[in-house]
Amino acid sequence: MYISEQWAYALPSREGVPPEAIRAMVEEWDRRNLGVHSMMLLRHDRVIAESWWAPYRRDEPHMLNSLTKSFTSTAIGFAVQDGLLTVEDPVVSFFPEKAALPDEHMKEMRVKHLLTMSTGHEPANADFIFHYADPVQAFLESEVAKTPGSRFVYNTGATYMLSAIISRVTGKSALDYLQEKLFDPLDIHGITWEHCPQGNALGGVGLSMKTDDIAKLGLFLLHEGNWRGRQLLNAEWVRTATAKHISNDASTQTPWLDSADEESGAESTAAPTDWNQGYGYQFWRCVPKHVYRGDGAFGQYCIVMPDQNAVMAITSGCSDMQAVLNVIWNTLLPAMSDSPLPDDPAAQEALEQTLASRRIAPPVPQAVPGTLPGTRYQMAENGAGIAEIEFAFGDRRDTLIFRTANGEFCVPAGHGEWAVQHLNVQTPRTFPFRPDTPYGDIACAGAWTAANVYELKMVCTRSAYVRTLRFTFVGGRLTLEYDQNVACAPEGITLHGFLR
């Protein structure tokens, strides 16, 4: 077992958790193909289980998607503690030069409305500001249809405004401010946060850090702003930020969906899910009593279980985020005991073997090509920007070269194992390297799944994304079909080429 110097470790049974319950949870995630690819479970401040699904690695940062929002909320907490603002301050008061003629509802909007996603915007107007060169100006000039505070509408633009306010009151980006206030004390380093052209961290998205760092946030919250004996953030702020402030009624697949229940402020009449238990200051309340979380698209989780004195950090590439949580609530949570359990060496060994053997399966060979196809294919004009693809098939490893107007990209692919390649794409959109692929490593594996079909699987190990490229060779012609495990919009691309 790998032991990090940053953590204290303990056998789960000694912290009141049967190892077979953790094993059942992990195996159920995999049995249901939920796409979890890292997990850390802490109880009583000790790590009792952890795993990374190869080729994902402990030492590589991961995109948090909207889990970023919980960090932005925490930055606001520090700014309140420093006396730089209050949650009752009008939003327009921070940018008087950009708010010459705000509408009446905009004048009523307070920082607390940004925090609780209750700005009064319609869903269609929640994130549009990112299409403008000056998102702050666009937000302040936007139409606010409802009275702020009247209903929940998921709004990444509101979180961006929190980040812009941090920049305005501190003179630093949210990243630099949190580095001083939170990240350095928690020994969180090597993180990145995407910024807008004005230099503001995006606020609602764009933060990348390691799974260990997510777990540190969870432990910091569990102890209400205290980190190993040092009170960094006022405990009352943490309690307030993670409490329910507004009712919501959102589905698992579309957490930005609003309904009549939201507009009236009534309790949701929908079936209980972890997306209709109420919303705090950029934190979600959960179905189990007192449990709360920060979360990001496709299953990036920081889960805090105060009654159990436990924290779980998860990264994944999952289209059914509710299912990941249900497995925890149904398998792990009921098994937790308030007292230590007898050691069970056999169950512990089985758990450790399970945790050590997690991996994303490479493509499985199902055929051999009768005759290896030609090596270079000219691609028909396409929006993906690929001019040519060259193949070099080997006994243990294959190599694919994608040539575009933006450069040449060489991709090694292992046979039955992952070949890792450092990715450094400087151009905005080059297929199959997309703008949602951060710099870092990709891991690829390939196999012949039919006599004329070669499948390449590409794991973008700093994100949720696993991409599959299927190349079909017929009579000197090539068809390339592309899909992705998860996406915010429909995916699927088909390209055509011919042998040069």
Short mmCIF file of C-alpha atoms in Angstrom, two decimals:
data_model
loop_
_atom_site.label_atom_id
_atom_site.label_comp_id
_atom_site.label_asym_id
_atom_site.label_seq_id
_atom_site.Cartn_x
_atom_site.Cartn_y
_atom_site.Cartn_z
CA MET A 1 0.00 0.00 0.00
CA TYR A 2 1.21 3.50 -0.89
CA ILE A 3 1.49 5.69 2.21
CA SER A 4 1.56 9.45 1.72
CA GLU A 5 3.51 11.54 4.19
CA GLN A 6 0.65 14.06 4.12
CA TRP A 7 -1.81 11.73 5.80
CA ALA A 8 -2.27 9.50 8.82
CA TYR A 9 -3.48 6.03 7.82
CA ALA A 10 -5.51 3.42 9.67
CA LEU A 11 -7.22 0.12 9.01
CA PRO A 12 -10.89 0.79 8.27
CA SER A 13 -12.07 -1.69 10.91
CA ARG A 14 -10.25 0.26 13.62
CA GLU A 15 -12.19 3.35 12.54
CA GLY A 16 -15.51 1.50 12.63
CA VAL A 17 -15.82 0.68 8.93
CA PRO A 18 -15.88 -2.97 7.76
CA PRO A 19 -13.44 -3.41 4.86
CA GLU A 20 -15.99 -5.53 3.01
CA ALA A 21 -18.36 -2.52 2.86
CA ILE A 22 -15.70 -0.40 1.15
CA ARG A 23 -14.92 -3.24 -1.21
CA ALA A 24 -18.60 -3.70 -2.03
CA MET A 25 -18.92 0.01 -2.79
CA VAL A 26 -15.95 0.05 -5.16
CA GLU A 27 -16.99 -3.14 -6.91
CA GLU A 28 -20.55 -1.88 -7.31
CA TRP A 29 -19.27 1.29 -8.97
CA ASP A 30 -17.35 -0.83 -11.43
CA ARG A 31 -20.11 -3.39 -11.91
CA ARG A 32 -22.45 -0.58 -12.95
CA ASN A 33 -19.75 1.02 -15.11
CA LEU A 34 -20.16 4.37 -13.35
CA GLY A 35 -16.77 5.70 -14.38
CA VAL A 36 -15.23 6.43 -10.98
CA HIS A 37 -11.48 6.82 -11.39
CA SER A 38 -10.19 7.97 -8.02
CA MET A 39 -11.39 7.76 -4.44
CA MET A 40 -10.12 8.69 -0.99
CA LEU A 41 -12.09 7.86 2.16
CA LEU A 42 -11.13 9.41 5.50
CA ARG A 43 -12.58 8.76 8.92
CA HIS A 44 -11.48 10.32 12.20
CA ASP A 45 -8.84 12.27 10.20
CA ARG A 46 -7.22 9.08 8.90
CA VAL A 47 -7.18 7.67 5.40
CA ILE A 48 -8.83 4.25 5.53
CA ALA A 49 -9.10 3.55 1.79
CA GLU A 50 -7.87 5.06 -1.46
CA SER A 51 -7.58 4.02 -5.07
CA TRP A 52 -6.75 5.40 -8.51
CA TRP A 53 -8.08 3.59 -11.56
CA ALA A 54 -5.09 3.23 -13.92
CA PRO A 55 -4.04 5.10 -16.00
CA TYR A 56 -5.24 7.88 -13.62
CA ARG A 57 -2.53 8.69 -11.09
CA ARG A 58 -2.32 10.17 -7.64
CA ASP A 59 0.27 12.77 -8.61
CA GLU A 60 -1.66 14.33 -11.49
CA PRO A 61 -4.16 17.19 -11.06
CA HIS A 62 -7.70 16.68 -12.28
CA MET A 63 -10.30 19.12 -13.61
CA LEU A 64 -12.89 19.81 -10.90
CA ASN A 65 -15.58 21.29 -13.17
CA SER A 66 -18.21 22.86 -10.90
CA LEU A 67 -16.63 21.56 -7.69
CA THR A 68 -14.60 24.72 -8.33
CA LYS A 69 -17.61 26.69 -7.05
CA SER A 70 -17.13 25.49 -3.48
CA PHE A 71 -13.60 26.90 -3.49
CA THR A 72 -14.88 30.26 -4.75
CA SER A 73 -17.44 30.29 -1.93
CA THR A 74 -14.63 29.62 0.53
CA ALA A 75 -12.68 32.57 -0.89
CA ILE A 76 -15.71 34.77 -0.18
CA GLY A 77 -15.69 33.45 3.38
CA PHE A 78 -12.11 34.55 3.87
CA ALA A 79 -12.89 37.97 2.38
CA VAL A 80 -15.81 38.37 4.80
CA GLN A 81 -13.53 37.34 7.66
CA ASP A 82 -10.98 39.92 6.52
CA GLY A 83 -13.64 42.65 6.62
CA LEU A 84 -13.49 43.27 2.88
CA LEU A 85 -17.19 42.69 2.21
CA THR A 86 -20.43 41.29 3.62
CA VAL A 87 -22.97 38.98 2.02
CA GLU A 88 -25.51 41.85 2.23
CA ASP A 89 -23.44 44.14 -0.01
CA PRO A 90 -25.11 45.05 -3.32
CA VAL A 91 -23.40 43.42 -6.29
CA VAL A 92 -23.42 46.68 -8.25
CA SER A 93 -21.52 48.45 -5.44
CA PHE A 94 -18.31 46.64 -6.36
CA PHE A 95 -18.33 47.82 -9.99
CA PRO A 96 -19.86 51.33 -10.07
CA GLU A 97 -18.08 52.15 -13.32
CA LYS A 98 -19.72 49.17 -15.05
CA ALA A 99 -23.22 49.52 -13.58
CA ALA A 100 -24.41 52.88 -14.87
CA LEU A 101 -28.02 51.83 -15.59
CA PRO A 102 -28.77 48.53 -13.82
CA ASP A 103 -32.39 47.33 -13.80
CA GLU A 104 -34.34 47.38 -10.54
CA HIS A 105 -33.79 43.70 -9.74
CA MET A 106 -30.07 44.06 -10.39
CA LYS A 107 -29.98 46.90 -7.85
CA GLU A 108 -31.57 44.54 -5.31
CA MET A 109 -29.08 41.72 -5.89
CA ARG A 110 -26.71 41.01 -2.99
CA VAL A 111 -23.60 38.86 -2.63
CA LYS A 112 -25.71 36.26 -0.83
CA HIS A 113 -27.85 35.88 -3.95
CA LEU A 114 -24.78 35.05 -6.00
CA LEU A 115 -23.75 32.51 -3.36
CA THR A 116 -27.13 30.78 -3.31
CA MET A 117 -27.80 30.79 -7.07
CA SER A 118 -30.87 32.94 -6.48
CA THR A 119 -30.00 35.96 -8.61
CA GLY A 120 -33.40 36.11 -10.31
CA HIS A 121 -32.11 35.21 -13.77
CA GLU A 122 -33.98 32.88 -16.08
CA PRO A 123 -32.13 29.60 -16.81
CA ALA A 124 -31.39 30.66 -20.40
CA ASN A 125 -29.61 33.77 -19.12
CA ALA A 126 -27.53 32.11 -16.40
CA ASP A 127 -24.25 31.54 -18.22
CA PHE A 128 -24.42 33.74 -21.31
CA ILE A 129 -21.87 36.24 -19.94
CA PHE A 130 -18.96 34.03 -20.99
CA HIS A 131 -19.70 34.91 -24.62
CA TYR A 132 -18.66 38.52 -23.98
CA ALA A 133 -15.23 40.11 -23.79
CA ASP A 134 -16.17 41.71 -20.46
CA PRO A 135 -18.26 39.18 -18.49
CA VAL A 136 -18.72 41.54 -15.52
CA GLN A 137 -20.21 44.22 -17.75
CA ALA A 138 -22.44 41.66 -19.44
CA PHE A 139 -23.70 40.36 -16.09
CA LEU A 140 -24.47 43.81 -14.71
CA GLU A 141 -26.36 44.78 -17.87
CA SER A 142 -28.30 41.52 -18.03
CA GLU A 143 -32.04 41.22 -17.55
CA VAL A 144 -33.01 39.93 -14.10
CA ALA A 145 -36.53 38.59 -14.52
CA LYS A 146 -37.35 37.73 -10.90
CA THR A 147 -36.75 39.25 -7.51
CA PRO A 148 -33.33 38.12 -6.22
CA GLY A 149 -33.72 35.48 -3.54
CA SER A 150 -37.06 34.24 -4.85
CA ARG A 151 -35.88 31.00 -6.49
CA PHE A 152 -32.92 28.77 -7.28
CA VAL A 153 -31.56 28.73 -10.83
CA TYR A 154 -28.18 27.10 -11.38
CA ASN A 155 -25.96 29.94 -12.51
CA THR A 156 -22.25 29.63 -13.24
CA GLY A 157 -22.23 33.30 -14.20
CA ALA A 158 -23.11 34.16 -10.60
CA THR A 159 -20.06 32.27 -9.36
CA TYR A 160 -17.88 34.10 -11.85
CA MET A 161 -19.13 37.34 -10.33
CA LEU A 162 -18.04 36.13 -6.88
CA SER A 163 -14.56 35.60 -8.31
CA ALA A 164 -14.60 39.06 -9.89
CA ILE A 165 -15.60 40.55 -6.53
CA ILE A 166 -12.67 38.77 -4.87
CA SER A 167 -10.36 40.34 -7.45
CA ARG A 168 -11.87 43.77 -6.86
CA VAL A 169 -11.70 43.77 -3.03
CA THR A 170 -8.35 41.99 -2.62
CA GLY A 171 -6.41 43.17 -5.66
CA LYS A 172 -5.60 39.50 -6.33
CA SER A 173 -7.15 36.74 -8.37
CA ALA A 174 -9.18 34.18 -6.45
CA LEU A 175 -6.34 31.72 -7.06
CA ASP A 176 -3.69 33.97 -5.53
CA TYR A 177 -5.95 34.92 -2.64
CA LEU A 178 -6.78 31.29 -1.82
CA GLN A 179 -3.16 30.29 -2.25
CA GLU A 180 -2.32 32.56 0.67
CA LYS A 181 -5.39 31.90 2.79
CA LEU A 182 -6.10 28.21 2.18
CA PHE A 183 -3.84 26.37 -0.22
CA ASP A 184 -0.50 27.13 1.40
CA PRO A 185 -1.70 26.25 4.93
CA LEU A 186 -3.17 22.98 3.62
CA ASP A 187 -0.03 22.20 1.59
CA ILE A 188 -1.95 22.33 -1.69
CA HIS A 189 0.36 23.19 -4.57
CA GLY A 190 0.66 22.72 -8.32
CA ILE A 191 -2.92 23.74 -9.01
CA THR A 192 -4.22 25.72 -11.95
CA TRP A 193 -7.33 27.86 -12.45
CA GLU A 194 -8.48 29.13 -15.81
CA HIS A 195 -8.90 32.91 -16.07
CA CYS A 196 -10.95 35.25 -18.24
CA PRO A 197 -9.28 37.96 -20.37
CA GLN A 198 -9.69 40.45 -17.48
CA GLY A 199 -7.59 38.21 -15.23
CA ASN A 200 -10.41 36.94 -13.03
CA ALA A 201 -10.45 33.23 -12.20
CA LEU A 202 -13.51 31.74 -13.86
CA GLY A 203 -14.96 31.06 -10.43
CA GLY A 204 -17.55 28.43 -11.33
CA VAL A 205 -15.22 26.13 -13.26
CA GLY A 206 -11.61 25.79 -14.35
CA LEU A 207 -9.82 24.66 -11.18
CA SER A 208 -7.58 21.58 -11.37
CA MET A 209 -6.01 19.82 -8.39
CA LYS A 210 -5.20 16.36 -7.08
CA THR A 211 -7.65 14.05 -5.32
CA ASP A 212 -5.62 14.50 -2.12
CA ASP A 213 -6.33 18.22 -2.32
CA ILE A 214 -10.07 17.64 -2.64
CA ALA A 215 -9.87 15.48 0.48
CA LYS A 216 -8.05 18.29 2.30
CA LEU A 217 -10.89 20.69 1.55
CA GLY A 218 -13.31 18.12 2.93
CA LEU A 219 -11.34 17.70 6.14
CA PHE A 220 -11.02 21.47 6.51
CA LEU A 221 -14.81 21.78 6.21
CA LEU A 222 -15.47 18.84 8.51
CA HIS A 223 -13.51 20.66 11.22
CA GLU A 224 -15.35 23.90 10.46
CA GLY A 225 -12.39 25.86 9.15
CA ASN A 226 -9.77 24.35 11.44
CA TRP A 227 -6.70 22.71 9.94
CA ARG A 228 -4.66 20.56 12.31
CA GLY A 229 -5.18 22.84 15.29
CA ARG A 230 -5.12 26.16 13.46
CA GLN A 231 -8.41 28.00 12.93
CA LEU A 232 -8.05 29.41 9.41
CA LEU A 233 -11.66 30.35 8.71
CA ASN A 234 -14.40 31.30 11.13
CA ALA A 235 -16.41 28.20 12.09
CA GLU A 236 -19.68 30.10 11.84
CA TRP A 237 -18.97 30.88 8.19
CA VAL A 238 -18.44 27.18 7.40
CA ARG A 239 -21.67 26.25 9.17
CA THR A 240 -23.54 28.98 7.32
CA ALA A 241 -22.02 28.21 3.93
CA THR A 242 -22.87 24.51 4.10
CA ALA A 243 -26.41 24.95 5.48
CA LYS A 244 -29.56 25.01 3.35
CA HIS A 245 -30.47 28.54 2.24
CA ILE A 246 -32.88 27.90 -0.59
CA SER A 247 -35.06 25.09 -1.89
CA ASN A 248 -34.26 23.59 -5.26
CA ASP A 249 -35.84 21.06 -7.57
CA ALA A 250 -33.27 19.90 -10.06
CA SER A 251 -32.77 16.57 -11.79
CA THR A 252 -29.54 14.62 -11.61
CA GLN A 253 -28.83 15.12 -15.30
CA THR A 254 -29.66 18.83 -15.42
CA PRO A 255 -28.95 20.56 -12.10
CA TRP A 256 -29.75 23.90 -13.74
CA LEU A 257 -33.38 22.89 -14.40
CA ASP A 258 -35.92 25.10 -12.63
CA SER A 259 -39.57 24.36 -11.90
CA ALA A 260 -42.74 25.80 -10.45
CA ASP A 261 -41.62 24.64 -7.01
CA GLU A 262 -38.55 26.80 -7.27
CA GLU A 263 -40.47 29.87 -8.37
CA SER A 264 -42.85 29.64 -5.43
CA GLY A 265 -40.07 28.83 -2.97
CA ALA A 266 -42.00 25.72 -1.94
CA GLU A 267 -40.40 22.48 -0.90
CA SER A 268 -39.80 20.14 -3.81
CA THR A 269 -42.49 17.56 -4.50
CA ALA A 270 -40.16 15.51 -6.69
CA ALA A 271 -38.73 12.18 -5.57
CA PRO A 272 -35.80 12.71 -3.20
CA THR A 273 -32.47 13.06 -4.95
CA ASP A 274 -29.23 14.70 -3.95
CA TRP A 275 -30.16 17.61 -6.23
CA ASN A 276 -33.36 18.66 -4.46
CA GLN A 277 -32.29 18.72 -0.83
CA GLY A 278 -31.53 22.44 -0.76
CA TYR A 279 -28.58 24.63 -1.67
CA GLY A 280 -26.17 26.63 0.48
CA TYR A 281 -23.33 28.93 -0.45
CA GLN A 282 -22.19 26.91 -3.48
CA PHE A 283 -22.67 23.65 -1.57
CA TRP A 284 -25.36 21.01 -2.06
CA ARG A 285 -27.23 19.31 0.75
CA CYS A 286 -27.52 15.51 0.45
CA VAL A 287 -30.27 12.95 1.12
CA PRO A 288 -28.58 11.44 4.23
CA LYS A 289 -29.11 13.63 7.28
CA HIS A 290 -26.51 16.39 7.76
CA VAL A 291 -24.37 15.26 4.78
CA TYR A 292 -23.33 17.92 2.26
CA ARG A 293 -21.03 18.14 -0.72
CA GLY A 294 -19.37 20.22 -3.38
CA ASP A 295 -19.68 18.60 -6.78
CA GLY A 296 -18.73 19.03 -10.41
CA ALA A 297 -19.99 17.71 -13.70
CA PHE A 298 -19.42 14.02 -14.40
CA GLY A 299 -18.81 13.11 -10.77
CA GLN A 300 -16.16 15.27 -9.11
CA TYR A 301 -17.09 15.14 -5.42
CA CYS A 302 -16.05 16.47 -2.04
CA ILE A 303 -18.48 14.77 0.37
CA VAL A 304 -18.57 15.71 4.05
CA MET A 305 -20.36 13.43 6.55
CA PRO A 306 -20.27 15.25 9.91
CA ASP A 307 -22.25 12.66 11.90
CA GLN A 308 -19.86 9.95 10.73
CA ASN A 309 -16.76 12.17 11.10
CA ALA A 310 -15.89 11.16 7.55
CA VAL A 311 -14.89 12.68 4.22
CA MET A 312 -14.80 11.22 0.72
CA ALA A 313 -13.08 12.69 -2.35
CA ILE A 314 -13.98 11.29 -5.77
CA THR A 315 -13.11 12.03 -9.38
CA SER A 316 -14.91 10.30 -12.21
CA GLY A 317 -16.27 10.40 -15.73
CA CYS A 318 -19.87 9.56 -14.99
CA SER A 319 -23.13 10.37 -16.76
CA ASP A 320 -25.26 9.19 -13.80
CA MET A 321 -23.97 11.22 -10.88
CA GLN A 322 -26.87 10.21 -8.63
CA ALA A 323 -25.96 6.54 -9.03
CA VAL A 324 -22.44 7.14 -7.68
CA LEU A 325 -23.89 8.74 -4.56
CA ASN A 326 -26.59 6.09 -4.14
CA VAL A 327 -23.96 3.39 -3.91
CA ILE A 328 -22.27 5.29 -1.07
CA TRP A 329 -25.54 5.90 0.79
CA ASN A 330 -26.74 2.30 0.37
CA THR A 331 -23.48 0.38 0.79
CA LEU A 332 -21.01 2.34 2.90
CA LEU A 333 -23.01 4.68 5.12
CA PRO A 334 -25.17 2.03 6.86
CA ALA A 335 -22.08 -0.06 7.62
CA MET A 336 -20.28 2.66 9.59
CA SER A 337 -20.08 2.00 13.33
CA ASP A 338 -19.43 4.43 16.15
CA SER A 339 -16.95 1.95 17.68
CA PRO A 340 -13.91 0.07 16.37
CA LEU A 341 -14.61 -3.32 14.82
CA PRO A 342 -12.60 -6.53 15.23
CA ASP A 343 -9.76 -6.83 12.74
CA ASP A 344 -10.50 -9.10 9.80
CA PRO A 345 -7.19 -9.82 8.02
CA ALA A 346 -8.81 -11.76 5.18
CA ALA A 347 -11.35 -9.01 4.45
CA GLN A 348 -8.64 -6.36 4.68
CA GLU A 349 -6.40 -8.23 2.25
CA ALA A 350 -9.30 -8.62 -0.18
CA LEU A 351 -10.00 -4.88 0.06
CA GLU A 352 -6.38 -3.96 -0.57
CA GLN A 353 -6.24 -6.23 -3.60
CA THR A 354 -9.42 -4.65 -4.94
CA LEU A 355 -8.14 -1.11 -4.42
CA ALA A 356 -4.75 -1.90 -5.98
CA SER A 357 -6.19 -3.52 -9.10
CA ARG A 358 -8.59 -0.81 -10.29
CA ARG A 359 -8.09 0.25 -13.89
CA ILE A 360 -9.93 1.42 -16.96
CA ALA A 361 -9.90 -1.52 -19.34
CA PRO A 362 -7.98 -1.05 -22.60
CA PRO A 363 -9.63 -2.22 -25.83
CA VAL A 364 -9.68 -6.00 -26.13
CA PRO A 365 -8.34 -7.59 -29.35
CA GLN A 366 -11.08 -9.54 -31.08
CA ALA A 367 -9.51 -10.16 -34.47
CA VAL A 368 -6.32 -9.84 -36.48
CA PRO A 369 -6.16 -7.89 -39.73
CA GLY A 370 -5.86 -10.09 -42.78
CA THR A 371 -3.62 -7.54 -44.44
CA LEU A 372 -2.35 -4.45 -42.66
CA PRO A 373 -3.81 -1.35 -44.30
CA GLY A 374 -1.72 1.35 -45.89
CA THR A 375 -0.08 3.83 -43.61
CA ARG A 376 -1.08 7.33 -44.79
CA TYR A 377 -4.60 8.60 -45.36
CA GLN A 378 -5.60 11.95 -46.74
CA MET A 379 -8.71 13.14 -44.92
CA ALA A 380 -11.62 14.84 -46.63
CA GLU A 381 -12.18 18.41 -45.56
CA ASN A 382 -13.63 18.43 -42.07
CA GLY A 383 -14.43 20.73 -39.17
CA ALA A 384 -12.09 18.78 -36.92
CA GLY A 385 -9.09 20.16 -38.77
CA ILE A 386 -7.38 16.86 -39.60
CA ALA A 387 -5.54 16.85 -42.93
CA GLU A 388 -3.82 13.48 -42.71
CA ILE A 389 -3.53 10.43 -40.44
CA GLU A 390 -0.55 8.10 -40.56
CA PHE A 391 -0.45 4.66 -38.91
CA ALA A 392 2.47 2.51 -37.80
CA PHE A 393 1.25 -0.82 -36.44
CA GLY A 394 3.70 -2.81 -34.31
CA ASP A 395 3.88 -6.03 -32.34
CA ARG A 396 3.62 -4.36 -28.91
CA ARG A 397 2.75 -0.76 -29.63
CA ASP A 398 1.15 1.23 -32.42
CA THR A 399 1.72 4.85 -33.37
CA LEU A 400 -0.81 7.23 -34.89
CA ILE A 401 0.16 10.63 -36.26
CA PHE A 402 -2.51 13.30 -36.74
CA ARG A 403 -1.43 16.13 -39.06
CA THR A 404 -3.33 19.40 -39.03
CA ALA A 405 -2.74 23.01 -40.00
CA ASN A 406 -1.90 23.59 -36.34
CA GLY A 407 0.81 20.98 -36.12
CA GLU A 408 1.57 17.28 -35.93
CA PHE A 409 0.45 15.12 -33.00
CA CYS A 410 2.03 11.73 -32.38
CA VAL A 411 0.01 9.26 -30.30
CA PRO A 412 1.51 5.97 -29.08
CA ALA A 413 -0.98 3.21 -28.26
CA GLY A 414 -0.17 0.18 -26.14
CA HIS A 415 -1.48 -3.32 -26.66
CA GLY A 416 -3.40 -4.41 -23.57
CA GLU A 417 -1.75 -1.64 -21.58
CA TRP A 418 -1.75 2.14 -21.51
CA ALA A 419 0.96 4.09 -23.29
CA VAL A 420 1.36 7.53 -21.73
CA GLN A 421 2.14 10.60 -23.80
CA HIS A 422 2.59 14.17 -22.60
CA LEU A 423 0.09 16.48 -24.23
CA ASN A 424 1.00 20.07 -25.01
CA VAL A 425 -1.61 21.40 -27.40
CA GLN A 426 -1.32 25.16 -27.75
CA THR A 427 -4.08 25.62 -30.33
CA PRO A 428 -7.72 26.18 -29.39
CA ARG A 429 -9.30 23.21 -31.15
CA THR A 430 -7.45 20.32 -32.69
CA PHE A 431 -9.25 17.00 -32.95
CA PRO A 432 -9.01 14.64 -31.13
CA PHE A 433 -7.46 17.02 -28.58
CA ARG A 434 -10.29 19.29 -27.55
CA PRO A 435 -10.37 22.59 -25.66
CA ASP A 436 -11.67 20.71 -22.60
CA THR A 437 -8.43 18.70 -22.49
CA PRO A 438 -5.98 20.44 -20.14
CA TYR A 439 -2.27 20.15 -20.66
CA GLY A 440 -0.87 17.01 -19.11
CA ASP A 441 -0.80 13.35 -20.04
CA ILE A 442 -2.98 11.23 -22.24
CA ALA A 443 -2.93 7.44 -22.05
CA CYS A 444 -3.80 5.42 -25.12
CA ALA A 445 -4.33 1.78 -26.00
CA GLY A 446 -5.39 0.19 -29.26
CA ALA A 447 -6.70 -3.13 -30.57
CA TRP A 448 -8.24 -4.70 -33.66
CA THR A 449 -11.88 -5.32 -32.82
CA ALA A 450 -12.62 -6.73 -36.29
CA ALA A 451 -10.48 -7.70 -39.24
CA ASN A 452 -10.79 -4.18 -40.68
CA VAL A 453 -11.62 -2.14 -37.57
CA TYR A 454 -8.99 -0.66 -35.27
CA GLU A 455 -10.13 0.93 -32.01
CA LEU A 456 -8.10 3.52 -30.12
CA LYS A 457 -9.09 4.48 -26.58
CA MET A 458 -7.69 7.73 -25.24
CA VAL A 459 -7.85 8.61 -21.53
CA CYS A 460 -7.32 12.30 -20.77
CA THR A 461 -5.93 11.75 -17.29
CA ARG A 462 -6.44 15.32 -16.09
CA SER A 463 -10.14 15.28 -16.86
CA ALA A 464 -13.26 13.13 -16.87
CA TYR A 465 -12.92 12.35 -20.57
CA VAL A 466 -12.28 8.99 -22.20
CA ARG A 467 -12.43 9.14 -25.98
CA THR A 468 -12.88 6.26 -28.38
CA LEU A 469 -11.76 6.46 -32.02
CA ARG A 470 -12.79 3.64 -34.38
CA PHE A 471 -11.00 3.38 -37.72
CA THR A 472 -12.63 1.24 -40.42
CA PHE A 473 -10.49 0.35 -43.45
CA VAL A 474 -12.29 -0.70 -46.64
CA GLY A 475 -10.72 -0.74 -50.11
CA GLY A 476 -8.27 2.09 -49.61
CA ARG A 477 -10.79 4.22 -47.75
CA LEU A 478 -10.87 5.15 -44.10
CA THR A 479 -13.86 6.00 -41.90
CA LEU A 480 -13.14 7.46 -38.48
CA GLU A 481 -15.92 7.46 -35.87
CA TYR A 482 -15.36 9.31 -32.62
CA ASP A 483 -17.29 9.35 -29.37
CA GLN A 484 -16.70 10.31 -25.76
CA ASN A 485 -17.79 8.82 -22.44
CA VAL A 486 -19.40 12.04 -21.12
CA ALA A 487 -20.10 15.47 -22.58
CA CYS A 488 -22.08 18.61 -21.88
CA ALA A 489 -23.44 18.51 -25.43
CA PRO A 490 -24.12 15.66 -27.87
CA GLU A 491 -20.89 14.08 -29.09
CA GLY A 492 -20.11 11.97 -32.10
CA ILE A 493 -18.03 12.77 -35.15
CA THR A 494 -17.52 10.82 -38.38
CA LEU A 495 -14.64 11.63 -40.76
CA HIS A 496 -13.63 10.10 -44.08
CA GLY A 497 -10.31 9.68 -45.85
CA PHE A 498 -8.55 7.79 -48.61
CA LEU A 499 -5.19 6.06 -49.01
CA ARG A 500 -2.48 8.30 -50.38
#
